[in-house]
PDB file of C-alpha atoms in Angstrom:
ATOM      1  CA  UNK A   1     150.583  46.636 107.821  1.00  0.00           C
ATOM      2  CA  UNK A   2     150.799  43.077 108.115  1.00  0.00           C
ATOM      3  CA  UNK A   3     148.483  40.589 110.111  1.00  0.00           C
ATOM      4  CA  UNK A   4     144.503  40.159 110.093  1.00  0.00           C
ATOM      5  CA  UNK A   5     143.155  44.134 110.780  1.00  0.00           C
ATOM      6  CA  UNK A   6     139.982  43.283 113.253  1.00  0.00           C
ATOM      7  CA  UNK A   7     142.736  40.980 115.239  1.00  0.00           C
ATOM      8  CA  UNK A   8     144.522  44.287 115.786  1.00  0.00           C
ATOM      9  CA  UNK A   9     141.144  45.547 117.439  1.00  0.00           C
ATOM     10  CA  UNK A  10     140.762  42.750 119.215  1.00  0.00           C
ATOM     11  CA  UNK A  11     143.958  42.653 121.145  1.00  0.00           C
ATOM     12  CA  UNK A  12     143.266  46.538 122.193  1.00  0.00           C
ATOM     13  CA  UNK A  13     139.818  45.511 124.033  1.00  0.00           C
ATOM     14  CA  UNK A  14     142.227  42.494 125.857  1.00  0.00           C
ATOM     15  CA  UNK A  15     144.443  45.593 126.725  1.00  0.00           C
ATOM     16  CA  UNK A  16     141.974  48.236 127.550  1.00  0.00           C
ATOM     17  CA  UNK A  17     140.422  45.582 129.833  1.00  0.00           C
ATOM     18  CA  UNK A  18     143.382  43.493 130.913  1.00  0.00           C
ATOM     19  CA  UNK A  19     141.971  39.988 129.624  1.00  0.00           C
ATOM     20  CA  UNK A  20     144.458  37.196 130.352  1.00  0.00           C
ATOM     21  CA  UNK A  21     147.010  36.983 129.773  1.00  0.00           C
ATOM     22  CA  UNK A  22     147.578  40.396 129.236  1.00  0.00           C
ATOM     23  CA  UNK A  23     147.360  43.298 132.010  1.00  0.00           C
ATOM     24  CA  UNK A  24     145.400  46.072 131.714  1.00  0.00           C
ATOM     25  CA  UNK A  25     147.412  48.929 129.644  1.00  0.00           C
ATOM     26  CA  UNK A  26     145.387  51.658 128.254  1.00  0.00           C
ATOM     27  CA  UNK A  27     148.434  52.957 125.906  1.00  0.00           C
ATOM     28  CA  UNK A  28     149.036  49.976 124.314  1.00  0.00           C
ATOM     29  CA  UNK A  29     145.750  49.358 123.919  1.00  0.00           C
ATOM     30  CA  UNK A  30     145.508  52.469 122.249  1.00  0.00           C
ATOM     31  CA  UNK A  31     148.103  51.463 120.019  1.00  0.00           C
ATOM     32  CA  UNK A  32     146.417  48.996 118.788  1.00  0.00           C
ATOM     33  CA  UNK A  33     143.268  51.025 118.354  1.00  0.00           C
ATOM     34  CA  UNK A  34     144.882  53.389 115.821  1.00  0.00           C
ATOM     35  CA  UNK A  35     146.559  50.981 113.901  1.00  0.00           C
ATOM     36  CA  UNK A  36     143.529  48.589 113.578  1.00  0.00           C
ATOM     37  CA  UNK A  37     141.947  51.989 112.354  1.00  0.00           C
ATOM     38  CA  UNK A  38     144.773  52.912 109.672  1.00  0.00           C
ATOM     39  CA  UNK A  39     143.639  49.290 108.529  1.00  0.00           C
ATOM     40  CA  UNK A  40     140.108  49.892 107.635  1.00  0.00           C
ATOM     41  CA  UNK A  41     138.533  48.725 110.865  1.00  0.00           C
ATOM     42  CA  UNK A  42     135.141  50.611 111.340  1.00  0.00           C
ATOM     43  CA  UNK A  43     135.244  50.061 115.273  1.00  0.00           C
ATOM     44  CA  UNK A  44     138.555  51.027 115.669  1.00  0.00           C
ATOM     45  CA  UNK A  45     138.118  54.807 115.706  1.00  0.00           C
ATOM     46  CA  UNK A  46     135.131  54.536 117.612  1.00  0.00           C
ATOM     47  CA  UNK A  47     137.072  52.150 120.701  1.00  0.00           C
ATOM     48  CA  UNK A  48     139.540  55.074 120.673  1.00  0.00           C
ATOM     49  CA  UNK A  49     136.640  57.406 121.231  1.00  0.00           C
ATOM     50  CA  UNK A  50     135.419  55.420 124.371  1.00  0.00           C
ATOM     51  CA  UNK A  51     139.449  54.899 125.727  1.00  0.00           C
ATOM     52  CA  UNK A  52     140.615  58.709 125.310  1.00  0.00           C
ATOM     53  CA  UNK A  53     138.982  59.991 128.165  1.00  0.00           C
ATOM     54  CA  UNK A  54     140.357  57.205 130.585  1.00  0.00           C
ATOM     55  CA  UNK A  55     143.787  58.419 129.476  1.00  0.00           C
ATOM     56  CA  UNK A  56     145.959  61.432 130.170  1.00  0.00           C
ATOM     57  CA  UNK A  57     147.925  63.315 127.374  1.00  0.00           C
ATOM     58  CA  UNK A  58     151.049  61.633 128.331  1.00  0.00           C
ATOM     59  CA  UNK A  59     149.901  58.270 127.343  1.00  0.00           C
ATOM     60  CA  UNK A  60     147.914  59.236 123.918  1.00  0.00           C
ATOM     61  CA  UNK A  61     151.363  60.988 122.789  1.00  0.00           C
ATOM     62  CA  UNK A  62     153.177  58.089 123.577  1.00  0.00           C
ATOM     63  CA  UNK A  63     150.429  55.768 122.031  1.00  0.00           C
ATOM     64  CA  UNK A  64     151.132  57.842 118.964  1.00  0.00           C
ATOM     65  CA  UNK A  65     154.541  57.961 118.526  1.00  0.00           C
ATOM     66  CA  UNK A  66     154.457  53.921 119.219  1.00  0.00           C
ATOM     67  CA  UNK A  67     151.873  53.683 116.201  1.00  0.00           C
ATOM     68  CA  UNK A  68     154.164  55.627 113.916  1.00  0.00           C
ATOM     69  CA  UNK A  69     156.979  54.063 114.560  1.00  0.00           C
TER      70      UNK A  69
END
């Protein structure tokens, strides 16, 4: 992956908690969480720990197939 790994963390917490200028979006911030993770970002697994409960099954198999793609 390309880009700065803890920035990809980052922009999942302005996601999960719909910090300007983004809206809140629990999928995409989940996203974000597993790719910061496939990058060697300690915190990463654990934020999708805290987020999975808050989402249904829909939305972490779509956050999934996003990451993969």
């Amino acid at each position: 992956h390309l880009g700065h790994p803890p920035a990809r963390s980052t922009v999942g917490k302005y996601f999960r908690w719909g910090f300007q200028p983004v809206s809140k979006d629990l999928t995409t911030a989940y996203v974000w969480y597993i790719l910061a993770e496939q990058d060697g970002v300690p915190e990463a697994a654990y934020m999708q720990h805290l987020i999975k409960p808050e989402m249904t099954p829909a939305q972490i198999a779509e956050a999934e197939r996003l990451a993969a793609e």
